[in-house]
Coordinates of C-alpha atoms in Angstrom, one line a residue:
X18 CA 65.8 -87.5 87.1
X19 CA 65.5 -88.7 83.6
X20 CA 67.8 -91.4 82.3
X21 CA 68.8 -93.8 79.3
X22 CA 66.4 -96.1 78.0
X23 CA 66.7 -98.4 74.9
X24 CA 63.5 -99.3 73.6
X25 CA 62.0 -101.7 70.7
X26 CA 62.9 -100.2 66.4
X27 CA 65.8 -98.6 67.1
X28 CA 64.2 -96.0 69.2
X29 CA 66.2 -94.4 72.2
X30 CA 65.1 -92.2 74.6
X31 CA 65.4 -90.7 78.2
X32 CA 63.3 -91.9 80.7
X33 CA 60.4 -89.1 81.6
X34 CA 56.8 -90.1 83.8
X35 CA 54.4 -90.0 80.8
X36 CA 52.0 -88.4 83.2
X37 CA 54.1 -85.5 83.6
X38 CA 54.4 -85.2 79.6
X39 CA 50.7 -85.5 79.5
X40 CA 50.2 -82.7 81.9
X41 CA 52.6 -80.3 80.4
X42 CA 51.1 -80.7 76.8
X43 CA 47.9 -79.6 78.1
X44 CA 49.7 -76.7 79.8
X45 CA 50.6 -75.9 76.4
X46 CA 47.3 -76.1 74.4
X47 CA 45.6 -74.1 77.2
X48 CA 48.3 -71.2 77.4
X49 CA 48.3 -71.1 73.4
X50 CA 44.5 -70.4 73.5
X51 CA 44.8 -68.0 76.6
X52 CA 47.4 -65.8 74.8
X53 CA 45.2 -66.1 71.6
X54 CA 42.1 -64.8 72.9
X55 CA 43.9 -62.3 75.4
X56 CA 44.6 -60.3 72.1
X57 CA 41.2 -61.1 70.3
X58 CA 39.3 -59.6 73.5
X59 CA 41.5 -56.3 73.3
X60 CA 40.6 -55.7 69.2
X61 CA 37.8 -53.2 69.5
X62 CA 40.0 -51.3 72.0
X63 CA 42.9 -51.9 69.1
X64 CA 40.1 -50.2 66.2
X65 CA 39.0 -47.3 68.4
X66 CA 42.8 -46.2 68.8
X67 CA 43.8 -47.0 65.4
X68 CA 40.5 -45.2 63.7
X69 CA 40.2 -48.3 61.8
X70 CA 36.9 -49.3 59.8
X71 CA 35.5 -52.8 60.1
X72 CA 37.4 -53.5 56.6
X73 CA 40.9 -52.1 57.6
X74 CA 40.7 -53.9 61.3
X75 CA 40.3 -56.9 58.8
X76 CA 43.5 -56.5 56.8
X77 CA 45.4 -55.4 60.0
X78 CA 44.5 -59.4 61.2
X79 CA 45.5 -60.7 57.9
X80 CA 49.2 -59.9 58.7
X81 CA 49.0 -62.6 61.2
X82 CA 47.2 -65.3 58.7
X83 CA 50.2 -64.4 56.5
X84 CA 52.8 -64.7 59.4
X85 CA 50.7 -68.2 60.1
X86 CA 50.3 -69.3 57.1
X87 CA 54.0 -68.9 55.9
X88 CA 55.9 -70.5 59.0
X89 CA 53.6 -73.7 58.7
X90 CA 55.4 -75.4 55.7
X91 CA 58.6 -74.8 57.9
X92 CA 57.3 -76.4 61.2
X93 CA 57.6 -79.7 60.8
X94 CA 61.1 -79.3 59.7
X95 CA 62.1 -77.6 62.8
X96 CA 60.3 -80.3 65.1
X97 CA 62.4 -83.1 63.1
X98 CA 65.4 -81.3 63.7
X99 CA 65.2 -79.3 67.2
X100 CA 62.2 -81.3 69.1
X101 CA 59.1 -80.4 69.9
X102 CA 59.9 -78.6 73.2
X103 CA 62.7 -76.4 71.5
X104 CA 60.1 -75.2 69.0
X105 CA 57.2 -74.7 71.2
X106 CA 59.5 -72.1 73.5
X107 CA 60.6 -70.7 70.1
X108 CA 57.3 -70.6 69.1
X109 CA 56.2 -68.7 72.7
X110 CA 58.9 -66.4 72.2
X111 CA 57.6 -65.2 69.0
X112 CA 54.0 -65.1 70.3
X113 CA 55.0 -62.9 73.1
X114 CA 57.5 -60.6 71.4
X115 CA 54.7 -60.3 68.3
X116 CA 51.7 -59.8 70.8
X117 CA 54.1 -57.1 72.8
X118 CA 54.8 -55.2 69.9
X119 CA 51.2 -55.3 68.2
X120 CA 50.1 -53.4 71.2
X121 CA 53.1 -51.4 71.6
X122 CA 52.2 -50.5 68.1
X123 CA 48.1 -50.4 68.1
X124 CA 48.1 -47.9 71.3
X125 CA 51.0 -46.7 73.0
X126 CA 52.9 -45.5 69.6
X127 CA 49.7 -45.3 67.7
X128 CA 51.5 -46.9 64.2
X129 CA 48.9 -49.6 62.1
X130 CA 52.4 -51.2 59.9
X131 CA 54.5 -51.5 63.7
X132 CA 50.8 -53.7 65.0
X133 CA 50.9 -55.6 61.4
X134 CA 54.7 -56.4 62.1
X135 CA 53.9 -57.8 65.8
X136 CA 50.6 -59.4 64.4
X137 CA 53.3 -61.1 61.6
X138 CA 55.7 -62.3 64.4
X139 CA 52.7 -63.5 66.4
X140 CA 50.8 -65.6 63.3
X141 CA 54.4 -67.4 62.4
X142 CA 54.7 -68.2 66.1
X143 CA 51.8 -69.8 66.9
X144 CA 51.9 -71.8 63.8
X145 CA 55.1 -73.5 64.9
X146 CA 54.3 -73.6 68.5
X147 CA 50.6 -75.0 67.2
X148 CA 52.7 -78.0 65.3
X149 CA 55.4 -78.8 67.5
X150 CA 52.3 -79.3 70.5
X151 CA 50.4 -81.2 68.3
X152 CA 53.2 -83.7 68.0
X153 CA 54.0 -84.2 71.4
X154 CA 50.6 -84.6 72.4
X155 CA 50.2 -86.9 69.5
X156 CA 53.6 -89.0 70.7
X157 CA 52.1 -89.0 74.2
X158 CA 48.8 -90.5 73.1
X159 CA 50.3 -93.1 71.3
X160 CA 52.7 -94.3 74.2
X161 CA 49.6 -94.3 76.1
X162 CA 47.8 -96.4 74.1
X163 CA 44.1 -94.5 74.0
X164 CA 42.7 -91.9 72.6
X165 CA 43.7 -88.3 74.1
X166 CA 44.3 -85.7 71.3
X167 CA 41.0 -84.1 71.7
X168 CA 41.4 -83.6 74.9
X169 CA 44.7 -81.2 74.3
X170 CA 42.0 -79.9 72.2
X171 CA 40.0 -79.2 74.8
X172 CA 42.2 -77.5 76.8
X173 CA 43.3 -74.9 74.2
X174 CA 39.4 -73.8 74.6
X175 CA 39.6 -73.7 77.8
X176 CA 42.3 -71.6 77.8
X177 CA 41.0 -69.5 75.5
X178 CA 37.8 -69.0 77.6
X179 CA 40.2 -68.2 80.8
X180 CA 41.8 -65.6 78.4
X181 CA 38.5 -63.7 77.4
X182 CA 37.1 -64.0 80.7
X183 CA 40.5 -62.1 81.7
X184 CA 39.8 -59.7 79.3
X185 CA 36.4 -58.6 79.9
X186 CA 37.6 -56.8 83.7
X187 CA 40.4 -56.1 81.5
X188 CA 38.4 -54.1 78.9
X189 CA 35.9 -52.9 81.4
X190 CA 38.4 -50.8 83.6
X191 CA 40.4 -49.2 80.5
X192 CA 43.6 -51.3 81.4
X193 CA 46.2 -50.3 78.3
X194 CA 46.1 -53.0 76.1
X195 CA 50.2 -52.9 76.4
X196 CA 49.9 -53.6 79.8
X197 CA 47.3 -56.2 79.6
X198 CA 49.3 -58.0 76.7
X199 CA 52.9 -57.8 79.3
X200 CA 50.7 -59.5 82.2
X201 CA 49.4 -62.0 79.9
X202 CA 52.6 -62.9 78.6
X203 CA 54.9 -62.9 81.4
X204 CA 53.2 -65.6 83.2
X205 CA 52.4 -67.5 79.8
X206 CA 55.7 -68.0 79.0
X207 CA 57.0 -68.7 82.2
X208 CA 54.5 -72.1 81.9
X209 CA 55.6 -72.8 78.5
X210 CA 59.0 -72.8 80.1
X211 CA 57.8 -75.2 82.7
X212 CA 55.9 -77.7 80.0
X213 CA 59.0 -77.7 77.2
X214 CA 60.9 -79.3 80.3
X215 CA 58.9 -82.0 81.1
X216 CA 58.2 -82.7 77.4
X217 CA 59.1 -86.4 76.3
X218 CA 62.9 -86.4 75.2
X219 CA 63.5 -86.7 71.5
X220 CA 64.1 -89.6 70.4
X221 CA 65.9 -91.1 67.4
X222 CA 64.0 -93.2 65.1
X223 CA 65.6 -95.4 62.5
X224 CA 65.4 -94.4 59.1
X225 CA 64.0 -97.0 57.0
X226 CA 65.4 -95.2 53.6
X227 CA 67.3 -97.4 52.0
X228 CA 71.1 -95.4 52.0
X229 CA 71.3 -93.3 49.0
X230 CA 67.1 -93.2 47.9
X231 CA 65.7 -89.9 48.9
X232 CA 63.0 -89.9 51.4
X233 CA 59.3 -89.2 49.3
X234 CA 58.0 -85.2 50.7
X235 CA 55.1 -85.7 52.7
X236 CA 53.7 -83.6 50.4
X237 CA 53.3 -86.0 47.9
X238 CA 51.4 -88.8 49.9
X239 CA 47.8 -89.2 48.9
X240 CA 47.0 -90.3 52.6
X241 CA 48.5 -87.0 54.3
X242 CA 46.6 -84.7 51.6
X243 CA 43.5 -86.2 52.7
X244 CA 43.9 -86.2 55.9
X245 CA 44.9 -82.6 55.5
X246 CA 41.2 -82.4 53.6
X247 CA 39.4 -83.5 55.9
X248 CA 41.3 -81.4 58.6
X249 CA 40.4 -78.0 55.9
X250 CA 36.6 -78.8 56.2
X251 CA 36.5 -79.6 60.3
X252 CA 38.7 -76.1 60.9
X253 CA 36.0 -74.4 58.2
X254 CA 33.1 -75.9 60.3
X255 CA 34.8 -74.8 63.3
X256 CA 36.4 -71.3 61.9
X257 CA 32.9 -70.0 60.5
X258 CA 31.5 -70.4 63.8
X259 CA 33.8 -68.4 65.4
X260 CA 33.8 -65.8 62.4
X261 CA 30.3 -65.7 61.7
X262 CA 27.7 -67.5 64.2
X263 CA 27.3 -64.3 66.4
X264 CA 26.6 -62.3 63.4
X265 CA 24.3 -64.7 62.0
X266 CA 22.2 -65.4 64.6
X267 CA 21.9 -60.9 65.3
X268 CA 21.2 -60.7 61.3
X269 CA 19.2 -63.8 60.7
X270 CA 17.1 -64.0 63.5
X271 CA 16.8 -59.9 64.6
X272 CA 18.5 -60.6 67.9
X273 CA 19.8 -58.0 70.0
X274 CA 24.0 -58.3 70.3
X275 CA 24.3 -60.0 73.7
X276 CA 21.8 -63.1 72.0
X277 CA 24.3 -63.2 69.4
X278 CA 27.6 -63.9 72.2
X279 CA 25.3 -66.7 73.6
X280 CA 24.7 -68.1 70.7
X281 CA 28.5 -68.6 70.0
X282 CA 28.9 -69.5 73.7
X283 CA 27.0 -72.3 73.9
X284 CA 28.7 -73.9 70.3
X285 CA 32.1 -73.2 72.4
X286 CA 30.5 -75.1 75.4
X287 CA 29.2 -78.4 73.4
X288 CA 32.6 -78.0 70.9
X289 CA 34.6 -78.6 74.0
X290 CA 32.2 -80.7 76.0
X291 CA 32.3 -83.1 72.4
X292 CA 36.8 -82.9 73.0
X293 CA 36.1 -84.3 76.3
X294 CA 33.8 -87.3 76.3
X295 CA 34.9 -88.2 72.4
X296 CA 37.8 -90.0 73.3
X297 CA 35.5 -93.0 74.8
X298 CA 33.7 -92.9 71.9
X299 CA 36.7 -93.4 69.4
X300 CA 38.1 -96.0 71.9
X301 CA 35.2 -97.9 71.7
X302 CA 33.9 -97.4 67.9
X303 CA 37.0 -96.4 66.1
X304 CA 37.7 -93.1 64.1
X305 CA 35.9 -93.7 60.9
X306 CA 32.6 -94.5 62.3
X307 CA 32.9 -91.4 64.8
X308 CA 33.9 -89.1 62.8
X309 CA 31.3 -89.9 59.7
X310 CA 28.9 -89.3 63.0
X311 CA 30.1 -86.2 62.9
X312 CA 29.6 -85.3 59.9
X313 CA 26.4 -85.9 59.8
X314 CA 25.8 -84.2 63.0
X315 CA 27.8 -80.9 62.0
X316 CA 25.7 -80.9 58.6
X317 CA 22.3 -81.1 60.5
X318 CA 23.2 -78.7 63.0
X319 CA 24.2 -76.3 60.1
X320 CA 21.1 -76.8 58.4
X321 CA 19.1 -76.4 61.6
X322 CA 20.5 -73.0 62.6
X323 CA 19.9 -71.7 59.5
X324 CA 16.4 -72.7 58.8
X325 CA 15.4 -73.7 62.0
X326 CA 12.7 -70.5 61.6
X327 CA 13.0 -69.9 65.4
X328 CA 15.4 -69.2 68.1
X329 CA 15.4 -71.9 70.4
X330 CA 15.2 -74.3 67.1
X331 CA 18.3 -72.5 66.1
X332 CA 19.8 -72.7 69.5
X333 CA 19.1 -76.5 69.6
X334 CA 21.1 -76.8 66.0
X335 CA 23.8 -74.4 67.7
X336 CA 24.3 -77.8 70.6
X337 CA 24.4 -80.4 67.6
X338 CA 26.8 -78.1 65.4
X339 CA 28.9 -77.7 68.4
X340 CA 29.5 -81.5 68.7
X341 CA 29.7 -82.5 65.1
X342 CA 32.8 -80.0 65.1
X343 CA 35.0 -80.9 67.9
X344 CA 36.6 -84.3 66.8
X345 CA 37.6 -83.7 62.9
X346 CA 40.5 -81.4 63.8
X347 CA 42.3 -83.0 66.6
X348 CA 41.7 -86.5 65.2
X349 CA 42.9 -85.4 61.9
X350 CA 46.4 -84.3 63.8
X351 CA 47.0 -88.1 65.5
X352 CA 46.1 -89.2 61.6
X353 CA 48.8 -87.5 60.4
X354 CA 51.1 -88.9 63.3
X355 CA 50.0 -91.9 63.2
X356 CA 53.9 -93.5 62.4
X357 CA 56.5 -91.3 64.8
X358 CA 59.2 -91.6 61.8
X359 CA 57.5 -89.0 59.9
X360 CA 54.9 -87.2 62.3
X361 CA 56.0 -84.0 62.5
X362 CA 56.4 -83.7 58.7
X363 CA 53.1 -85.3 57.9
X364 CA 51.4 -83.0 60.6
X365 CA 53.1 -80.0 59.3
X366 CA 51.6 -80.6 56.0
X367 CA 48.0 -81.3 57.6
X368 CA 48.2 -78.1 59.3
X369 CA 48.9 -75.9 57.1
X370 CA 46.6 -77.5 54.4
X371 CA 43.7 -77.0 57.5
X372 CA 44.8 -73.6 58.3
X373 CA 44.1 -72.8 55.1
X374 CA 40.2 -72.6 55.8
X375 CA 41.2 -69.8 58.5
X376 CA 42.6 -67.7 55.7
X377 CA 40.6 -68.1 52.7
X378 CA 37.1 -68.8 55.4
X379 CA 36.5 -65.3 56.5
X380 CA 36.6 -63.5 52.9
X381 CA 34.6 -66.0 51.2
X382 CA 31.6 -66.0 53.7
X383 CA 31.9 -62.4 53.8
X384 CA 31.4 -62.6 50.0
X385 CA 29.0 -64.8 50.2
X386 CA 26.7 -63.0 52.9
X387 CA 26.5 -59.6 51.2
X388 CA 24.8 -61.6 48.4
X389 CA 22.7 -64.0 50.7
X390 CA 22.8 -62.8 54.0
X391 CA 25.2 -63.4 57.2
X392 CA 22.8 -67.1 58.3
X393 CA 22.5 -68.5 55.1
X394 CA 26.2 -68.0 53.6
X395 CA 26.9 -70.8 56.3
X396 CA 25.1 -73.3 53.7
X397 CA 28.7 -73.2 52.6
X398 CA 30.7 -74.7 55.3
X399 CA 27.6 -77.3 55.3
X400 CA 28.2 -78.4 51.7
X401 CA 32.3 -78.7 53.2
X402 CA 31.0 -82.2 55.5
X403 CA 30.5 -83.6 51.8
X404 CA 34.6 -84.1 51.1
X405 CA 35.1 -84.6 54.9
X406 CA 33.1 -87.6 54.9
X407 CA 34.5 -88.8 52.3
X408 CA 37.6 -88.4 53.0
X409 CA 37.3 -89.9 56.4
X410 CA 38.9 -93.3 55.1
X411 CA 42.6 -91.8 55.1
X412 CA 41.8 -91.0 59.3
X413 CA 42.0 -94.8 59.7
X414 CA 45.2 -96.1 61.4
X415 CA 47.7 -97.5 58.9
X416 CA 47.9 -102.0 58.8
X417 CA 51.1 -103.0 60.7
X418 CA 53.8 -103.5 58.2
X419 CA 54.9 -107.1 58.4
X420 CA 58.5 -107.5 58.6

């Protein structure tokens, strides 16, 4: 049972095994990516019943960008004021409700606006739930004291490879995509349900604001926008590859469909394999030197993909791509937490600065490859580990304030 527990800087809190809180936030990274990619594996079963063209499956998706997209500037708000675990089940409820309804609306009623509106309700949802996970996990990594974020990390791809892998059988045997979304859900939420229990209480920190001087918007520190930089051009490295690799690697190199998957598979594989082992590394090294590593090793793998000239080059510049991506993001989210006081506002901004490469990403290398073709418009997310090296400095933990 948890009980009272007074702590160092004001900070009060109910008393909760940190090993519990550490498994329940990797419960909810991994049931966020399994009810993400549940829906993704259903969306050419979504454009056959719809009739849709490549172009208007596209602006169907958008609807959840802008549901995304608009609750992020909100989220860290609500963790400040409700806790994380309040708007992570708030956040599931929306995912579920917006994934039941797309289907509902994609197949059983047949209606494109009614699957926008659930898609809507879905994006806002996972943008809050995203946040208010991200700031637990970064709170439990700090009372650990090592490095653990990227491992939450990992387990949202993990999850999301349990949910395609459900959805292939899924796909194969013509189970209703309403159907498949209830079964995903029902046991998704029940876990989330589980997890926001044995989340870490929330605590009250106190308020260094002098009474009667308005506290400074997160918005308008120079660290937290660069943070928030950096976080754009890791999410851009990662987000093309998820957008575009496939395609690239069919196009670029005259591969049949199937070669294409692999391709993606394998930068999946080393991207969570990276989330895994990186930890030791920043433990040992620190973040600026790993993540300038990075960098580099994104940029070459990029660069080798595209001009490797044959497939197994390519695939060997798939593996280094894969590990140059994995650490940006999640390291960019313990940045942004780095002082508890104002986590969950400076994360917030992050986020929604770095979701912005999921939005604007897709339309701009789609641009870019009818001019160039599908391989080489990813020159574009290479030139991106330019600003995200440089702006590596701002990653650094803050100097103790003497007092």
């Amino acid at each position: 049972m948890a009980r009272v527990a007074p702590s160092r800087n004001g900070l009060v809190t109910l008393s909760i095994p940190l090993t519990q809180s550490k498994v329940a936030v990797y419960a909810a990274f991994a049931l966020n990516g399994l009810l993400f990619a549940s829906w993704v594996s259903r969306l050419p079963d979504v454009r056959s019943a719809l009739e849709l063209s490549n172009g208007q499956l596209g602006l169907l998706l958008f609807a959840a960008s802008v549901g995304s997209i608009g609750a992020l500037p909100f989220s860290g708000r609500l963790v400040e004021r409700f806790g994380a675990a309040a708007v992570v089940r708030g956040g599931a409820v929306s995912v579920v409700a917006g994934l039941v309804v797309a289907a509902l609306g994609a197949t059983t009623i047949g209606w494109a606006p009614l699957c926008g509106l659930g898609l809507l309700l879905e994006g806002g949802g996972m943008s809050v739930w995203d946040v208010a996970m991200n700031v637990e996990g970064a709170e439990v990594e700090r009372r650990l004291g090592r490095t653990i974020m990227p491992r939450f990390h990992a387990s949202w791809s993990i999850g999301s490879i349990a949910g395609s892998a459900i959805g292939i059988p899924m796909a194969a045997l013509g189970v209703p995509v309403l159907v498949h979304m209830v079964v995903a859900c029902v046991p998704a939420y029940l876990g989330v349900l589980w997890a926001g229990r044995r989340f870490l209480p929330v605590a009250t920190h106190a308020d260094p604001t002098p009474a009667g001087e308005r506290r400074a918007s997160a918005w308008a520190e120079p660290r937290t926008l660069l943070i928030g930089v950096m976080v754009l051009a890791y999410a851009a490295v990662e987000g093309s590859a998820n957008d575009w690799l496939s395609l690239g690697i069919v196009d670029g190199y005259h591969q049949p469909h199937w070669v294409g998957v692999s391709g993606f598979a394998l930068f999946v594989v080393c991207m969570t394999l990276g989330r895994l082992v990186g930890p030791l590394a920043l433990d040992r090294f620190g973040r600026a030197p790993v993540l300038w590593t990075c960098a580099a090793a994104a940029l070459a793998g990029i660069l080798t993909t595209v001009y490797g000239g044959h497939l197994a080059v390519a695939g060997a510049g798939i593996l280094v791509w894969g590990l140059g991506a994995s650490l940006g993001f999640p390291v960019g989210m313990s940045a942004a937490a780095d002082e508890p006081r104002r986590a969950a506002a400076r994360v917030g901004v992050v986020s929604t600065i770095g979701y912005g490469a999921f939005l604007i990403g897709p339309p701009l290398l789609g641009t870019v490859g009818d001019h160039v073709g599908t391989l080489r418009a990813l020159l574009v997310i290479a030139a991106l580990m330019v600003p995200a090296a440089l702006s590596v400095f701002a990653a650094r933990p803050p100097a103790p304030q003497r007092g």
